[in-house]
Coordinates of C-alpha atoms in Angstrom, one line a residue:
Chain A
X934 CA -5.1 -5.9 -29.4
X935 CA -8.4 -3.1 -27.8
X936 CA -10.7 -5.3 -30.1
X937 CA -10.4 -8.4 -28.3
X938 CA -11.4 -6.6 -25.2
X939 CA -15.0 -5.5 -23.9
X940 CA -16.0 -3.9 -20.8
X941 CA -19.6 -3.9 -19.2
X942 CA -19.4 -1.2 -16.4
X943 CA -21.6 1.1 -14.4
X944 CA -21.4 4.5 -14.2
X945 CA -19.5 5.9 -10.8
X946 CA -18.8 2.4 -9.6
X947 CA -15.1 2.6 -8.2
X948 CA -14.4 -0.8 -9.5
X949 CA -15.4 -0.2 -12.8
X950 CA -13.7 3.3 -12.9
X951 CA -10.8 1.3 -11.7
X952 CA -10.5 -1.1 -14.6
X953 CA -11.2 2.1 -17.3
X954 CA -8.4 4.1 -15.8
X955 CA -6.0 1.0 -16.1
X956 CA -7.4 0.6 -20.3
X957 CA -6.5 4.1 -20.5
X958 CA -3.1 3.8 -19.1
X959 CA -2.0 0.6 -21.3
X960 CA -3.3 2.7 -24.6
X961 CA -5.9 0.2 -24.9
X962 CA -8.5 2.9 -26.4
X963 CA -11.0 1.5 -28.5
X964 CA -12.1 -1.7 -26.3
X965 CA -15.7 -2.6 -26.7
X966 CA -17.7 -1.1 -23.7
X967 CA -21.3 -1.0 -22.9
X968 CA -22.7 1.3 -19.7
X969 CA -25.2 -0.5 -17.8
X970 CA -27.8 0.8 -15.0
X971 CA -27.4 -0.2 -11.5
X972 CA -30.9 1.6 -10.9
X973 CA -32.5 -0.9 -13.9
X974 CA -30.7 -3.9 -12.3
X975 CA -28.9 -4.1 -15.4
X976 CA -25.9 -5.9 -13.6
X977 CA -28.0 -8.8 -12.8
X978 CA -29.1 -9.5 -16.6
X979 CA -27.9 -12.5 -18.2
X980 CA -25.5 -10.5 -20.3
X981 CA -23.4 -9.9 -17.1
X982 CA -24.6 -13.5 -15.7
X983 CA -22.8 -14.9 -18.6
X984 CA -19.4 -13.3 -17.9
X985 CA -19.6 -12.8 -14.3
X986 CA -21.9 -15.2 -12.0
X987 CA -21.9 -13.0 -9.4
X988 CA -23.9 -10.3 -11.2
X989 CA -21.4 -7.4 -10.5
X990 CA -19.7 -5.0 -12.4
X991 CA -17.5 -4.5 -14.2
X992 CA -17.2 -7.7 -16.3
X993 CA -14.0 -7.8 -18.4
X994 CA -13.5 -10.0 -21.0
X995 CA -9.9 -10.1 -23.2
X996 CA -10.3 -12.6 -25.9
X997 CA -11.7 -15.8 -23.9
X998 CA -10.1 -14.9 -20.7
X999 CA -12.7 -13.0 -18.0
X1000 CA -11.4 -11.0 -15.1
X1001 CA -14.0 -9.1 -13.2
X1002 CA -12.8 -8.4 -9.7
X1003 CA -11.2 -4.4 -10.4
X1004 CA -7.8 -5.3 -8.8
X1005 CA -7.2 -8.7 -10.4
X1006 CA -8.7 -6.7 -14.1
X1007 CA -5.7 -4.1 -13.0
X1008 CA -2.9 -6.8 -12.6
X1009 CA -3.9 -8.7 -15.4
X1010 CA -4.3 -5.9 -17.8
X1011 CA -0.7 -4.7 -16.7
X1012 CA 0.9 -8.0 -17.0
X1013 CA -0.8 -8.5 -20.4
X1014 CA 0.4 -5.3 -21.9
X1015 CA 3.8 -4.5 -20.0
X1016 CA 5.6 -2.7 -22.8
X1017 CA 2.5 -0.7 -23.9
X1018 CA 1.4 2.9 -22.4
X1019 CA 2.1 3.8 -18.8
X1020 CA 5.0 1.3 -16.9
X1021 CA 2.0 0.6 -14.0
X1022 CA 4.5 -1.7 -11.8
X1023 CA 7.5 0.0 -10.8
X1024 CA 11.2 -2.4 -10.7
X1025 CA 12.4 -1.3 -7.0
X1026 CA 11.7 -4.0 -4.4
X1027 CA 10.7 -0.7 -2.1
X1028 CA 8.3 0.5 -4.4
X1029 CA 6.6 -2.7 -5.3
X1030 CA 6.0 -3.3 -1.6
X1031 CA 4.2 -0.1 -1.1
X1032 CA 2.1 -0.7 -4.2
X1033 CA 0.9 -4.2 -3.4
X1034 CA 0.4 -2.9 -0.1
X1035 CA -1.6 0.1 -1.3
X1036 CA -3.7 -1.8 -3.8
X1037 CA -5.2 -4.2 -1.2
X1038 CA -5.5 -1.9 1.3
X1039 CA -7.9 0.0 -1.2
X1040 CA -10.0 -2.5 -1.0
X1041 CA -10.5 -1.9 2.6
X1042 CA -11.0 1.5 1.9
X1043 CA -13.8 0.9 -0.6
X1044 CA -15.6 -1.5 1.8
X1045 CA -15.3 1.3 4.6
X1046 CA -16.7 3.8 2.4
X1047 CA -19.5 1.5 1.4
X1048 CA -20.4 0.7 5.1
X1049 CA -21.1 4.5 5.8
X1050 CA -22.8 5.5 2.2
X1051 CA -24.9 2.4 1.3
X1052 CA -25.8 1.2 5.0
X1053 CA -29.5 1.9 4.3
X1054 CA -29.0 0.0 1.0
X1055 CA -27.1 -3.1 2.8
X1056 CA -28.9 -3.3 5.9
X1057 CA -32.8 -3.9 6.2
X1058 CA -34.7 -1.3 8.0
X1059 CA -35.5 -3.2 11.0
X1060 CA -31.8 -4.0 11.5
X1061 CA -30.9 -0.8 11.6
X1062 CA -29.1 0.5 14.8
X1063 CA -27.7 4.4 15.4
X1064 CA -24.8 2.7 17.0
X1065 CA -23.8 0.6 13.9
X1066 CA -23.9 3.7 11.9
X1067 CA -22.0 5.9 14.3
X1068 CA -19.9 3.2 14.6
X1069 CA -19.1 2.7 11.1
X1070 CA -18.6 6.5 10.3
X1071 CA -16.0 6.3 13.5
X1072 CA -14.4 3.6 11.1
X1073 CA -14.2 5.2 8.5
X1074 CA -12.9 8.5 9.9
X1075 CA -10.1 5.9 11.3
X1076 CA -9.4 4.4 7.7
X1077 CA -9.2 7.7 6.1
X1078 CA -6.7 9.2 8.6
X1079 CA -4.4 6.1 7.9
X1080 CA -4.4 7.7 4.3
X1081 CA -3.6 10.9 5.5
X1082 CA -0.7 9.5 7.4
X1083 CA 0.3 7.6 4.5
X1084 CA 0.6 10.6 2.2
X1085 CA 2.1 13.2 5.1
X1086 CA 5.0 10.1 4.4
X1087 CA 5.4 10.6 1.1
X1088 CA 7.2 13.4 -0.7
X1089 CA 5.3 16.2 -1.4
X1090 CA 3.0 16.4 -4.2
X1091 CA 3.5 12.3 -4.6
X1092 CA 1.8 9.5 -5.5
X1093 CA 1.0 6.6 -3.7
X1094 CA 4.0 4.3 -4.2
X1095 CA 6.5 6.5 -6.0
X1096 CA 5.8 7.2 -9.4
X1097 CA 1.8 6.8 -11.0
X1098 CA 1.6 2.9 -10.3
X1099 CA -1.5 0.3 -9.9
X1100 CA -2.1 1.8 -6.3
X1101 CA -3.2 5.1 -7.8
X1102 CA -5.2 3.6 -10.7
X1103 CA -7.2 1.4 -7.6
X1104 CA -7.0 4.0 -4.8
X1105 CA -7.9 7.0 -6.8
X1106 CA -11.4 6.3 -7.5
X1107 CA -12.0 5.5 -3.9
X1108 CA -10.9 9.1 -2.8
X1109 CA -12.8 11.0 -5.8
X1110 CA -15.8 8.8 -4.3
X1111 CA -15.3 10.3 -0.7
X1112 CA -15.1 13.6 -2.0
X1113 CA -18.2 13.2 -4.3
X1114 CA -19.7 12.2 -1.0
X1115 CA -19.0 15.3 0.5
X1116 CA -15.8 14.5 2.5
X1117 CA -14.4 17.9 3.8
X1118 CA -11.2 19.5 2.1
X1119 CA -10.4 21.2 5.2
X1120 CA -10.4 17.7 7.2
X1121 CA -8.3 15.7 4.9
X1122 CA -5.8 18.1 2.8
X1123 CA -3.6 15.8 2.2
X1124 CA -6.3 13.5 0.4
X1125 CA -7.5 16.6 -1.2
X1126 CA -4.1 17.4 -2.5
X1127 CA -3.8 13.8 -3.6
X1128 CA -7.4 14.4 -5.5
X1129 CA -5.9 17.4 -6.7
X1130 CA -3.0 16.3 -8.4
X1131 CA -4.7 13.4 -10.1
X1132 CA -7.8 14.7 -11.4
X1133 CA -6.8 16.0 -14.2
X1134 CA -5.0 13.1 -15.7
X1135 CA -5.8 12.4 -18.9
X1136 CA -6.8 8.4 -17.9
X1137 CA -8.9 9.8 -15.1
X1138 CA -10.6 12.8 -16.7
X1139 CA -11.5 10.7 -20.1
X1140 CA -13.1 7.9 -17.7
X1141 CA -14.9 10.8 -15.2
X1142 CA -18.5 9.2 -14.2
X1143 CA -20.6 10.8 -17.0
X1144 CA -23.4 11.3 -14.7
X1145 CA -20.9 13.3 -12.2
X1146 CA -20.1 15.9 -14.9
X1147 CA -23.5 17.7 -14.9
X1148 CA -23.7 18.2 -11.4
X1149 CA -20.2 18.9 -9.7
X1150 CA -22.0 19.0 -6.4
X1151 CA -22.3 15.5 -5.1
X1152 CA -23.7 14.7 -1.7
X1153 CA -23.0 15.5 2.0
X1154 CA -23.2 12.3 4.1
X1155 CA -19.4 12.5 4.4
X1156 CA -19.5 16.4 5.4
X1157 CA -18.5 16.3 8.6
X1158 CA -16.2 13.2 9.0
Chain B
X574 CA 17.7 -13.7 2.0
X575 CA 15.6 -15.6 4.6
X576 CA 17.6 -13.9 7.3
X577 CA 16.5 -10.4 6.3
X578 CA 12.6 -11.6 6.5
X579 CA 10.7 -11.2 9.7
X580 CA 6.9 -12.0 10.2
X581 CA 4.8 -11.8 13.1
X582 CA 1.6 -13.7 13.1
X583 CA -1.3 -15.6 15.1
X584 CA -2.3 -19.3 14.8
X585 CA -5.4 -20.5 12.9
X586 CA -5.7 -17.0 11.1
X587 CA -6.2 -17.4 7.1
X588 CA -4.0 -14.4 5.9
X589 CA -1.3 -15.4 8.3
X590 CA -1.5 -19.0 7.1
X591 CA -1.0 -17.6 3.4
X592 CA 2.1 -15.6 3.4
X593 CA 3.7 -18.5 5.4
X594 CA 2.6 -21.1 2.4
X595 CA 4.3 -18.5 0.0
X596 CA 7.5 -18.4 2.4
X597 CA 7.8 -22.3 2.4
X598 CA 7.1 -22.6 -1.6
X599 CA 9.8 -19.9 -2.1
X600 CA 12.0 -21.6 -0.2
X601 CA 12.5 -18.7 2.1
X602 CA 12.6 -21.5 5.2
X603 CA 14.9 -20.2 8.2
X604 CA 13.0 -16.6 8.3
X605 CA 12.3 -14.8 11.7
X606 CA 8.9 -15.4 13.0
X607 CA 7.0 -15.0 16.1
X608 CA 3.8 -16.6 17.3
X609 CA 1.3 -13.7 19.0
X610 CA -1.9 -14.4 20.7
X611 CA -5.0 -12.5 19.5
X612 CA -6.5 -13.9 22.8
X613 CA -4.1 -11.9 24.4
X614 CA -4.6 -8.9 22.0
X615 CA -1.1 -9.0 21.4
X616 CA -1.8 -8.4 17.7
X617 CA -2.5 -4.7 19.0
X618 CA 0.7 -4.5 21.0
X619 CA 3.3 -2.0 20.2
X620 CA 5.7 -4.1 18.5
X621 CA 2.9 -4.7 15.7
X622 CA 2.0 -1.3 15.3
X623 CA 5.4 -0.4 14.3
X624 CA 4.9 -2.4 11.2
X625 CA 1.0 -2.6 11.2
X626 CA -0.8 0.7 11.8
X627 CA -4.0 -1.4 11.4
X628 CA -3.0 -3.9 14.8
X629 CA -3.3 -6.6 12.5
X630 CA -1.8 -10.3 11.6
X631 CA 0.4 -10.8 9.6
X632 CA 3.1 -8.0 10.0
X633 CA 5.9 -8.6 7.0
X634 CA 9.3 -7.4 7.0
X635 CA 11.7 -8.0 4.0
X636 CA 14.5 -5.7 4.9
X637 CA 12.8 -2.1 5.5
X638 CA 10.3 -3.4 3.2
X639 CA 6.8 -3.4 5.0
X640 CA 4.2 -5.5 3.2
X641 CA 1.3 -6.3 5.7
X642 CA -1.8 -7.4 3.6
X643 CA -1.6 -11.3 2.7
X644 CA -2.6 -11.1 -0.8
X645 CA 0.3 -8.0 -1.4
X646 CA 2.7 -10.0 0.6
X647 CA 2.5 -13.1 -1.4
X648 CA 2.5 -11.2 -4.8
X649 CA 5.4 -9.3 -3.4
X650 CA 7.4 -12.4 -2.1
X651 CA 6.6 -14.3 -5.7
X652 CA 8.3 -11.2 -7.5
X653 CA 11.0 -10.5 -5.6
X654 CA 12.1 -14.4 -5.3
X655 CA 10.9 -15.4 -8.7
X656 CA 13.7 -17.7 -9.8
X657 CA 13.3 -19.3 -6.1
X658 CA 11.3 -22.1 -5.2
X659 CA 7.9 -23.0 -7.0
X660 CA 7.2 -20.2 -10.0
X661 CA 3.6 -19.0 -8.2
X662 CA 2.4 -16.7 -11.3
X663 CA 1.8 -19.0 -14.5
X664 CA 3.5 -17.8 -17.9
X665 CA -0.1 -18.1 -20.2
X666 CA -2.7 -15.5 -20.0
X667 CA -5.8 -18.0 -19.7
X668 CA -4.0 -19.0 -16.4
X669 CA -3.0 -15.6 -15.2
X670 CA -6.4 -14.4 -16.0
X671 CA -8.0 -17.2 -13.7
X672 CA -5.2 -16.7 -11.0
X673 CA -5.8 -12.9 -10.3
X674 CA -9.6 -13.2 -10.6
X675 CA -9.3 -16.2 -8.2
X676 CA -7.0 -14.3 -5.6
X677 CA -9.6 -11.3 -5.2
X678 CA -12.5 -13.7 -5.3
X679 CA -10.6 -15.4 -2.2
X680 CA -10.5 -12.1 0.0
X681 CA -14.6 -12.5 -0.8
X682 CA -15.1 -15.7 0.7
X683 CA -12.6 -15.2 3.7
X684 CA -15.3 -12.0 4.3
X685 CA -18.1 -14.4 4.2
X686 CA -16.5 -16.8 6.3
X687 CA -16.0 -14.5 8.6
X688 CA -19.3 -12.9 8.6
X689 CA -20.9 -16.4 9.8
X690 CA -18.0 -17.5 12.0
X691 CA -17.6 -14.3 13.6
X692 CA -20.8 -12.7 14.0
X693 CA -21.1 -12.3 17.9
X694 CA -17.2 -10.9 17.8
X695 CA -18.3 -8.4 15.3
X696 CA -21.7 -7.4 16.4
X697 CA -22.6 -6.0 19.3
X698 CA -25.6 -8.2 21.3
X699 CA -28.0 -5.3 21.2
X700 CA -27.4 -4.7 17.4
X701 CA -27.9 -8.8 16.9
X702 CA -30.7 -10.2 14.5
X703 CA -31.8 -13.7 13.5
X704 CA -32.4 -12.4 10.2
X705 CA -29.1 -11.0 9.7
X706 CA -27.7 -14.6 11.0
X707 CA -29.9 -16.0 8.0
X708 CA -28.8 -13.9 5.3
X709 CA -25.1 -14.4 6.0
X710 CA -25.5 -18.0 6.5
X711 CA -27.4 -18.1 3.0
X712 CA -24.5 -15.5 1.6
X713 CA -21.8 -18.0 2.3
X714 CA -23.7 -20.9 1.2
X715 CA -24.2 -18.9 -2.3
X716 CA -20.3 -18.2 -2.0
X717 CA -19.2 -21.9 -1.1
X718 CA -21.4 -23.1 -4.0
X719 CA -20.0 -20.6 -6.7
X720 CA -16.4 -22.3 -5.7
X721 CA -17.8 -26.1 -6.0
X722 CA -18.6 -24.8 -9.3
X723 CA -15.3 -23.5 -10.0
X724 CA -13.8 -26.6 -9.1
X725 CA -16.2 -28.5 -11.1
X726 CA -14.9 -26.5 -14.3
X727 CA -11.5 -27.4 -13.8
X728 CA -9.8 -30.8 -14.9
X729 CA -10.6 -33.1 -12.2
X730 CA -7.7 -33.1 -9.2
X731 CA -6.8 -30.1 -10.4
X732 CA -5.6 -26.7 -8.7
X733 CA -7.8 -23.4 -9.0
X734 CA -5.8 -21.9 -12.0
X735 CA -4.1 -24.9 -13.9
X736 CA -1.0 -25.5 -11.9
X737 CA -0.3 -24.8 -8.2
X738 CA -0.5 -21.3 -8.1
X739 CA -0.9 -17.8 -5.8
X740 CA -4.6 -18.7 -6.5
X741 CA -4.2 -21.6 -4.0
X742 CA -1.7 -20.0 -1.7
X743 CA -4.7 -17.6 -1.0
X744 CA -8.0 -19.6 -1.2
X745 CA -6.7 -23.0 0.2
X746 CA -6.6 -21.6 3.8
X747 CA -10.4 -20.2 3.6
X748 CA -11.5 -23.7 2.4
X749 CA -9.4 -25.5 5.2
X750 CA -10.9 -22.9 7.6
X751 CA -14.4 -23.6 6.4
X752 CA -13.9 -27.7 7.0
X753 CA -12.5 -26.8 10.6
X754 CA -15.5 -24.9 11.3
X755 CA -17.6 -28.3 10.3
X756 CA -18.8 -27.8 6.6
X757 CA -20.1 -30.9 5.3
X758 CA -17.9 -33.0 2.8
X759 CA -21.4 -34.4 1.8
X760 CA -22.5 -30.7 0.7
X761 CA -19.6 -29.9 -1.0
X762 CA -17.7 -32.6 -2.3
X763 CA -15.5 -30.6 -5.0
X764 CA -14.1 -28.1 -2.1
X765 CA -13.6 -31.5 -0.1
X766 CA -11.6 -33.2 -2.9
X767 CA -9.2 -30.0 -3.3
X768 CA -8.8 -29.9 0.6
X769 CA -7.5 -33.5 0.2
X770 CA -5.5 -32.7 -2.8
X771 CA -3.7 -29.8 -0.7
X772 CA -3.4 -30.9 3.2
X773 CA -0.5 -33.2 2.6
X774 CA 2.0 -30.6 0.4
X775 CA 4.7 -29.7 2.2
X776 CA 4.7 -26.0 2.5
X777 CA 0.9 -26.5 3.7
X778 CA 1.5 -29.3 6.2
X779 CA 4.7 -27.5 7.6
X780 CA 2.8 -24.4 8.1
X781 CA -0.4 -25.8 9.7
X782 CA -2.1 -23.9 12.4
X783 CA -0.2 -25.8 15.8
X784 CA -3.4 -25.6 17.6
X785 CA -5.4 -27.4 15.0
X786 CA -3.2 -30.3 15.2
X787 CA -4.1 -32.0 18.7
X788 CA -7.9 -31.9 17.7
X789 CA -8.2 -32.7 14.9
X790 CA -11.9 -32.0 15.4
X791 CA -13.1 -28.3 14.6
X792 CA -16.5 -26.6 15.3
X793 CA -19.7 -27.2 13.9
X794 CA -21.1 -24.0 13.0
X795 CA -21.1 -24.7 9.3
X796 CA -22.1 -28.5 9.5
X797 CA -25.8 -27.4 7.9
X798 CA -24.7 -25.2 5.3

């Protein structure tokens, strides 16, 4: 089955990483994949555009079916390969509610992280304002504190929605990204604990962004948040 | 069952409208609901904050379960009330792939519509730039043309992913919103046809934003797009 799956991906991209974790959890190892370079704009290549007209990664095919948006791809994979590997959607209504809620909130977290980390990438020089940078950073801090609160409420050492679910598949790469960009373990102890709980999980370790490995040290843009 | 559901909502908000369409389709009429005013900032009231710490609408409770993000709420409702009302998740892998993909892309469409329609609301006066307005409008036009293309590819008079699915529940309010804000029927004929196909569907007609009814005329901010 894994042979009918192909993934175009970029290293260090949380959306790509989500899909790779889902593929590992569903025991779909052996899928075809190709690492492309954002720096060389390979995500805008014809090869990608034929699968994903947005020119973004991931670009995922399963047979003739295409699912490029990361949460969509994870939901699709779980639903297509339900009996295989980890069960990623829980049974109870309470856990499902929490899982779906956290999945979509994960997209908000991604956006707020990007608005700080990639401000200079998204905003042309003549449109940049210190006031906007400050506001984006405050919004990200508020967002991260919300997640600290969520983790405060769940049982100690727990995942986001009971057992390990699609919510963790989708949100963990954001959390790893935040720490990669310097988020303080002291300021966000629950997120740090969650990071520690998950970082050595086989599906996550195997799919860890390759260029993050040599230098465990990332950047410090989020250091003072 | 409907009695155990309560919804706090705001009129004309696509995220609220999505959840209301899903509730209608799943035959959950009779749920408790309360219309709040964005103008009077009632979405920031204690009543909302107790359910949705983001101070946003919708705020949905089903028993003790809370699901506030709109796609999450629609997915939750379909999964909790599967045998009831319209079946909103199709059976085939091909249709599921398309449905999940379009659902998440619906969130991108929402964001691009908001970045144009609410530019002055989101961006403080001293940070506004004509170049940003122009870029946001171009990005929205590109986005809308992508959806024209999607609708070009599906069978004539069709929904987004085969039969009527969660993709339509989630994307239709965006499309109605675009036309409400003046999108040209001539420039986007496929979107206009899709709008016509769906606007009189009972679940949609019943939940139509009440203040849109008296004046069928909306605004013209998207007229020249």
